[in-house]
Amino acid sequence: MTNIEGLKKISSQVRRDIVRMVTDAKSGHPGGSMSSADFMTALYFNVMEHNPSTWTRNGKGQDVFVLSAGHLTPVYYSVLSRCGYFPVSELATFRRFGTRLQGHPSIDKGLPGIFQTSGSLGQGLSAAAGFAIGKKMDKDDKTVYVMMGDGECEEGQIWEAAMFAAHHRLDNLIGIIDWNGQQIDGKVDEVGGLGDLEAKWKAFGWTVFSCDGHDFAQILEAFAKAKEEKGKDRPVMILMKSDMGHGVDFMAGTHKWHGKAPSQEQCAEALSQIEETLGDY
């Protein structure tokens, strides 16, 4: 379990990985990857019960994570590699032909750490609910986590899965929303409009917590509260209030870096703002 200072160092390196991966591939999604870097780091290095050396895709006896917002593989791959699921050097193959590190997570090449292929938005919560009900049936006391985007919550399948999880009392399911207020076409409130997101999840029968998604003390507290809800017959949703592109001034707070790769000059400027802490790949 890594302390807050250690988590800060890891997340800084994760952001460097994100910028370099997307730049080198000339494609990818840096904005949401940057906004979710802190709580993804906290999840894998402090919260989840997992072991890369004993990982199996069936998830038995271990916590499971599903990335529903499948385009956010830059942050996902960085965290997995920094945890030890595969060599950090493999990040250099991101989105290259034949790579295991495809643009969206895929199981077809057997990349360790990937439980579920995802990418078509809205489907991950359904898969996570399936894992959670399976664990209930198997008497497996571990937890299933799933991360979505707030724009993704405009998908109808999200709410079908939300009803399913509440109906089946999946208190071993913890959802996370990267609540950055941006999506590919602009601000979420202007494109589709989610209204009161917290009230919506509560109305669907979930216990809801919210926190600053860039404050590690708040992040860890929210995860701790969520885990304490196990046994109370309700799934949990954590709304992580975040800033798209967080960590780089010209990327922050705008949808324009949702799916845009920096130039080499922009990459250099971005890296000058992010401390190298663990060594670049």
Short mmCIF file of C-alpha atoms in Angstrom, two decimals:
data_model
loop_
_atom_site.label_atom_id
_atom_site.label_comp_id
_atom_site.label_asym_id
_atom_site.label_seq_id
_atom_site.Cartn_x
_atom_site.Cartn_y
_atom_site.Cartn_z
CA MET A 1 0.00 0.00 0.00
CA THR A 2 1.50 3.30 -1.13
CA ASN A 3 1.19 6.49 0.95
CA ILE A 4 0.01 9.84 -0.40
CA GLU A 5 3.49 11.17 -1.19
CA GLY A 6 4.27 7.99 -3.05
CA LEU A 7 1.00 8.19 -4.95
CA LYS A 8 1.81 11.75 -6.03
CA LYS A 9 5.12 10.59 -7.47
CA ILE A 10 3.54 7.69 -9.32
CA SER A 11 0.74 9.81 -10.79
CA SER A 12 3.25 12.38 -11.99
CA GLN A 13 5.12 9.68 -13.88
CA VAL A 14 1.84 8.28 -15.19
CA ARG A 15 1.03 11.69 -16.70
CA ARG A 16 4.44 11.77 -18.35
CA ASP A 17 3.76 8.32 -19.79
CA ILE A 18 0.39 9.47 -21.13
CA VAL A 19 1.81 12.50 -22.93
CA ARG A 20 4.71 10.55 -24.44
CA MET A 21 2.60 7.56 -25.52
CA VAL A 22 0.00 9.64 -27.33
CA THR A 23 2.63 11.88 -28.91
CA ASP A 24 4.70 8.97 -30.19
CA ALA A 25 1.63 7.15 -31.52
CA LYS A 26 0.30 10.37 -33.08
CA SER A 27 -3.12 9.32 -31.81
CA GLY A 28 -4.95 8.58 -28.59
CA HIS A 29 -6.89 10.28 -25.83
CA PRO A 30 -4.79 12.34 -23.42
CA GLY A 31 -7.49 14.59 -21.88
CA GLY A 32 -9.50 12.05 -19.88
CA SER A 33 -6.39 9.99 -19.20
CA MET A 34 -4.82 13.01 -17.49
CA SER A 35 -7.98 13.80 -15.51
CA SER A 36 -8.25 10.24 -14.18
CA ALA A 37 -4.55 9.66 -13.45
CA ASP A 38 -4.75 10.43 -9.73
CA PHE A 39 -7.63 8.16 -8.78
CA MET A 40 -6.48 5.40 -11.11
CA THR A 41 -3.10 5.54 -9.36
CA ALA A 42 -4.77 5.44 -5.95
CA LEU A 43 -6.95 2.52 -7.02
CA TYR A 44 -4.12 0.31 -8.21
CA PHE A 45 -1.42 1.27 -5.72
CA ASN A 46 -3.48 1.62 -2.55
CA VAL A 47 -7.10 0.42 -2.80
CA MET A 48 -7.46 -2.72 -4.91
CA GLU A 49 -6.56 -6.18 -3.69
CA HIS A 50 -4.59 -7.56 -6.63
CA ASN A 51 -1.31 -9.22 -7.46
CA PRO A 52 0.23 -9.08 -10.95
CA SER A 53 2.17 -12.29 -10.36
CA THR A 54 -0.98 -14.33 -9.68
CA TRP A 55 -3.39 -12.49 -11.99
CA THR A 56 -5.91 -14.54 -13.96
CA ARG A 57 -8.60 -13.22 -16.25
CA ASN A 58 -11.39 -15.12 -14.48
CA GLY A 59 -10.89 -12.78 -11.53
CA LYS A 60 -11.34 -15.43 -8.85
CA GLY A 61 -10.03 -14.43 -5.45
CA GLN A 62 -8.96 -10.97 -6.60
CA ASP A 63 -10.49 -7.56 -7.12
CA VAL A 64 -11.54 -6.86 -10.70
CA PHE A 65 -11.36 -3.59 -12.64
CA VAL A 66 -13.23 -2.80 -15.86
CA LEU A 67 -12.42 0.31 -17.89
CA SER A 68 -15.78 1.19 -19.40
CA ALA A 69 -14.42 4.39 -20.96
CA GLY A 70 -12.20 2.23 -23.14
CA HIS A 71 -10.51 5.09 -24.99
CA LEU A 72 -8.62 5.98 -21.80
CA THR A 73 -6.02 3.27 -22.33
CA PRO A 74 -3.04 5.64 -21.95
CA VAL A 75 -3.68 5.96 -18.21
CA TYR A 76 -4.76 2.32 -17.91
CA TYR A 77 -1.64 0.90 -19.57
CA SER A 78 0.68 3.21 -17.67
CA VAL A 79 -0.78 2.21 -14.30
CA LEU A 80 -0.78 -1.48 -15.17
CA SER A 81 2.85 -1.41 -16.30
CA ARG A 82 4.00 0.64 -13.32
CA CYS A 83 2.28 -1.97 -11.09
CA GLY A 84 4.20 -4.77 -12.76
CA TYR A 85 1.65 -6.41 -15.05
CA PHE A 86 3.97 -6.04 -18.04
CA PRO A 87 7.30 -4.29 -18.73
CA VAL A 88 7.22 -0.50 -18.64
CA SER A 89 9.27 -0.50 -21.84
CA GLU A 90 6.26 -1.97 -23.67
CA LEU A 91 4.51 1.40 -23.36
CA ALA A 92 6.61 2.46 -26.36
CA THR A 93 4.47 0.12 -28.53
CA PHE A 94 1.19 1.92 -27.78
CA ARG A 95 -1.14 1.80 -30.82
CA ARG A 96 1.57 0.32 -33.05
CA PHE A 97 0.68 -2.42 -35.53
CA GLY A 98 0.54 -5.81 -33.80
CA THR A 99 0.94 -4.39 -30.29
CA ARG A 100 -0.72 -5.78 -27.18
CA LEU A 101 -1.38 -2.14 -26.22
CA GLN A 102 -4.23 -1.43 -28.61
CA GLY A 103 -6.15 1.84 -28.70
CA HIS A 104 -8.90 0.25 -26.62
CA PRO A 105 -8.31 -2.57 -24.12
CA SER A 106 -8.55 -5.96 -25.75
CA ILE A 107 -8.20 -9.52 -24.53
CA ASP A 108 -7.26 -11.07 -27.87
CA LYS A 109 -3.51 -10.82 -27.28
CA GLY A 110 -3.66 -11.80 -23.61
CA LEU A 111 -2.31 -8.60 -22.09
CA PRO A 112 -2.09 -9.20 -18.32
CA GLY A 113 -4.39 -7.03 -16.22
CA ILE A 114 -7.12 -6.69 -18.84
CA PHE A 115 -10.33 -8.41 -17.73
CA GLN A 116 -12.68 -7.03 -20.35
CA THR A 117 -12.53 -5.74 -23.90
CA SER A 118 -14.17 -2.30 -24.00
CA GLY A 119 -14.45 0.76 -26.14
CA SER A 120 -18.06 0.99 -27.26
CA LEU A 121 -19.15 3.42 -24.59
CA GLY A 122 -21.80 2.41 -22.07
CA GLN A 123 -21.04 -1.30 -21.98
CA GLY A 124 -18.52 -1.58 -19.16
CA LEU A 125 -20.96 -1.23 -16.29
CA SER A 126 -22.94 -4.18 -17.63
CA ALA A 127 -19.77 -6.28 -17.75
CA ALA A 128 -18.76 -5.20 -14.25
CA ALA A 129 -22.22 -6.06 -12.92
CA GLY A 130 -21.80 -9.49 -14.49
CA PHE A 131 -18.48 -9.95 -12.71
CA ALA A 132 -20.06 -8.79 -9.44
CA ILE A 133 -23.04 -11.14 -9.58
CA GLY A 134 -20.66 -13.95 -10.56
CA LYS A 135 -18.59 -13.32 -7.45
CA LYS A 136 -21.76 -13.43 -5.37
CA MET A 137 -22.65 -16.80 -6.88
CA ASP A 138 -19.12 -18.13 -6.30
CA LYS A 139 -19.00 -16.90 -2.68
CA ASP A 140 -16.00 -14.77 -3.66
CA ASP A 141 -15.75 -11.81 -1.27
CA LYS A 142 -13.62 -9.60 -3.53
CA THR A 143 -14.77 -6.33 -5.10
CA VAL A 144 -15.45 -5.25 -8.69
CA TYR A 145 -14.55 -1.71 -9.78
CA VAL A 146 -15.59 0.01 -12.99
CA MET A 147 -14.60 3.43 -14.34
CA MET A 148 -16.82 5.49 -16.63
CA GLY A 149 -16.82 9.00 -18.01
CA ASP A 150 -19.52 11.55 -17.26
CA GLY A 151 -20.24 12.00 -20.97
CA GLU A 152 -20.55 8.23 -21.17
CA CYS A 153 -23.46 8.45 -18.74
CA GLU A 154 -25.56 9.77 -21.63
CA GLU A 155 -25.66 6.16 -22.87
CA GLY A 156 -28.88 4.31 -22.09
CA GLN A 157 -27.13 1.03 -21.34
CA ILE A 158 -25.47 2.66 -18.32
CA TRP A 159 -28.85 3.14 -16.70
CA GLU A 160 -30.09 -0.34 -17.59
CA ALA A 161 -27.01 -1.74 -15.85
CA ALA A 162 -27.53 0.65 -12.93
CA MET A 163 -31.04 -0.74 -12.41
CA PHE A 164 -29.77 -4.32 -12.71
CA ALA A 165 -27.02 -3.75 -10.11
CA ALA A 166 -29.40 -2.15 -7.63
CA HIS A 167 -32.07 -4.81 -8.15
CA HIS A 168 -29.57 -7.60 -7.49
CA ARG A 169 -28.11 -5.80 -4.46
CA LEU A 170 -24.57 -5.84 -5.81
CA ASP A 171 -22.85 -4.31 -2.81
CA ASN A 172 -19.56 -5.74 -4.12
CA LEU A 173 -19.66 -3.31 -7.07
CA ILE A 174 -18.02 0.13 -6.88
CA GLY A 175 -18.42 2.49 -9.81
CA ILE A 176 -16.18 5.46 -10.50
CA ILE A 177 -17.04 8.40 -12.76
CA ASP A 178 -14.39 10.71 -14.15
CA TRP A 179 -16.54 13.80 -13.66
CA ASN A 180 -14.55 16.27 -15.75
CA GLY A 181 -17.48 17.97 -17.44
CA GLN A 182 -16.09 17.49 -20.96
CA GLN A 183 -16.74 15.15 -23.87
CA ILE A 184 -15.60 14.96 -27.47
CA ASP A 185 -17.94 17.70 -28.75
CA GLY A 186 -17.73 20.14 -25.84
CA LYS A 187 -19.02 20.56 -22.31
CA VAL A 188 -21.22 17.70 -21.14
CA ASP A 189 -23.92 20.08 -19.88
CA GLU A 190 -24.14 21.69 -23.30
CA VAL A 191 -24.00 18.53 -25.45
CA GLY A 192 -26.43 16.22 -23.65
CA GLY A 193 -26.96 17.55 -20.19
CA LEU A 194 -26.84 15.15 -17.26
CA GLY A 195 -28.53 17.40 -14.76
CA ASP A 196 -27.95 16.40 -11.13
CA LEU A 197 -25.70 13.35 -11.58
CA GLU A 198 -25.55 12.58 -7.88
CA ALA A 199 -29.35 12.63 -7.56
CA LYS A 200 -29.72 10.39 -10.63
CA TRP A 201 -27.50 7.64 -9.21
CA LYS A 202 -29.24 7.85 -5.85
CA ALA A 203 -32.61 7.59 -7.60
CA PHE A 204 -31.42 4.40 -9.29
CA GLY A 205 -30.73 2.86 -5.88
CA TRP A 206 -27.00 3.46 -5.50
CA THR A 207 -25.09 4.85 -2.55
CA VAL A 208 -23.16 7.88 -3.83
CA PHE A 209 -20.01 9.64 -2.67
CA SER A 210 -18.23 12.53 -4.36
CA CYS A 211 -14.78 14.04 -3.93
CA ASP A 212 -12.02 16.07 -5.53
CA GLY A 213 -10.46 13.64 -8.00
CA HIS A 214 -7.05 15.33 -7.67
CA ASP A 215 -6.83 15.34 -3.86
CA PHE A 216 -5.38 12.02 -2.73
CA ALA A 217 -6.63 12.37 0.85
CA GLN A 218 -10.19 12.84 -0.44
CA ILE A 219 -9.80 10.07 -3.01
CA LEU A 220 -8.64 7.54 -0.42
CA GLU A 221 -11.38 8.59 1.98
CA ALA A 222 -14.02 8.11 -0.72
CA PHE A 223 -12.70 4.65 -1.57
CA ALA A 224 -12.62 3.73 2.13
CA LYS A 225 -16.23 4.81 2.58
CA ALA A 226 -17.24 2.88 -0.52
CA LYS A 227 -15.63 -0.32 0.75
CA GLU A 228 -17.42 0.08 4.09
CA GLU A 229 -20.74 -0.21 2.24
CA LYS A 230 -20.17 -3.88 1.45
CA GLY A 231 -22.88 -5.94 3.12
CA LYS A 232 -25.47 -3.16 2.89
CA ASP A 233 -27.15 -4.47 -0.27
CA ARG A 234 -26.48 -1.43 -2.47
CA PRO A 235 -23.88 -0.76 -5.18
CA VAL A 236 -21.72 2.34 -4.72
CA MET A 237 -20.86 5.17 -7.11
CA ILE A 238 -17.96 7.57 -6.53
CA LEU A 239 -18.13 10.83 -8.48
CA MET A 240 -14.55 12.02 -8.95
CA LYS A 241 -14.69 15.75 -9.73
CA SER A 242 -11.76 16.25 -12.08
CA ASP A 243 -10.19 18.54 -14.64
CA MET A 244 -9.71 17.23 -18.18
CA GLY A 245 -6.04 17.49 -19.15
CA HIS A 246 -5.04 18.07 -15.53
CA GLY A 247 -1.33 18.69 -15.05
CA VAL A 248 -0.59 20.62 -18.26
CA ASP A 249 -1.78 24.21 -18.51
CA PHE A 250 -2.66 24.26 -22.20
CA MET A 251 -4.55 20.95 -22.00
CA ALA A 252 -6.50 21.60 -18.81
CA GLY A 253 -10.22 22.31 -18.71
CA THR A 254 -11.03 21.90 -22.38
CA HIS A 255 -12.53 19.18 -24.57
CA LYS A 256 -10.03 19.99 -27.34
CA TRP A 257 -7.56 17.40 -25.98
CA HIS A 258 -10.15 14.64 -25.66
CA GLY A 259 -8.69 12.74 -28.61
CA LYS A 260 -5.85 14.85 -29.96
CA ALA A 261 -2.16 13.98 -29.96
CA PRO A 262 0.36 16.72 -29.09
CA SER A 263 3.06 17.72 -31.54
CA GLN A 264 6.67 17.10 -30.53
CA GLU A 265 6.96 20.75 -29.48
CA GLN A 266 3.76 20.54 -27.41
CA CYS A 267 4.97 17.29 -25.89
CA ALA A 268 8.20 18.94 -24.77
CA GLU A 269 6.26 21.85 -23.25
CA ALA A 270 3.90 19.45 -21.46
CA LEU A 271 6.75 17.35 -20.07
CA SER A 272 8.45 20.47 -18.76
CA GLN A 273 5.42 20.91 -16.49
CA ILE A 274 5.34 17.31 -15.16
CA GLU A 275 8.04 16.00 -12.83
CA GLU A 276 9.86 12.83 -13.83
CA THR A 277 9.80 10.70 -10.70
CA LEU A 278 10.21 7.02 -11.62
CA GLY A 279 12.11 7.25 -14.89
CA ASP A 280 10.66 7.47 -18.39
CA TYR A 281 10.20 4.31 -20.42
#
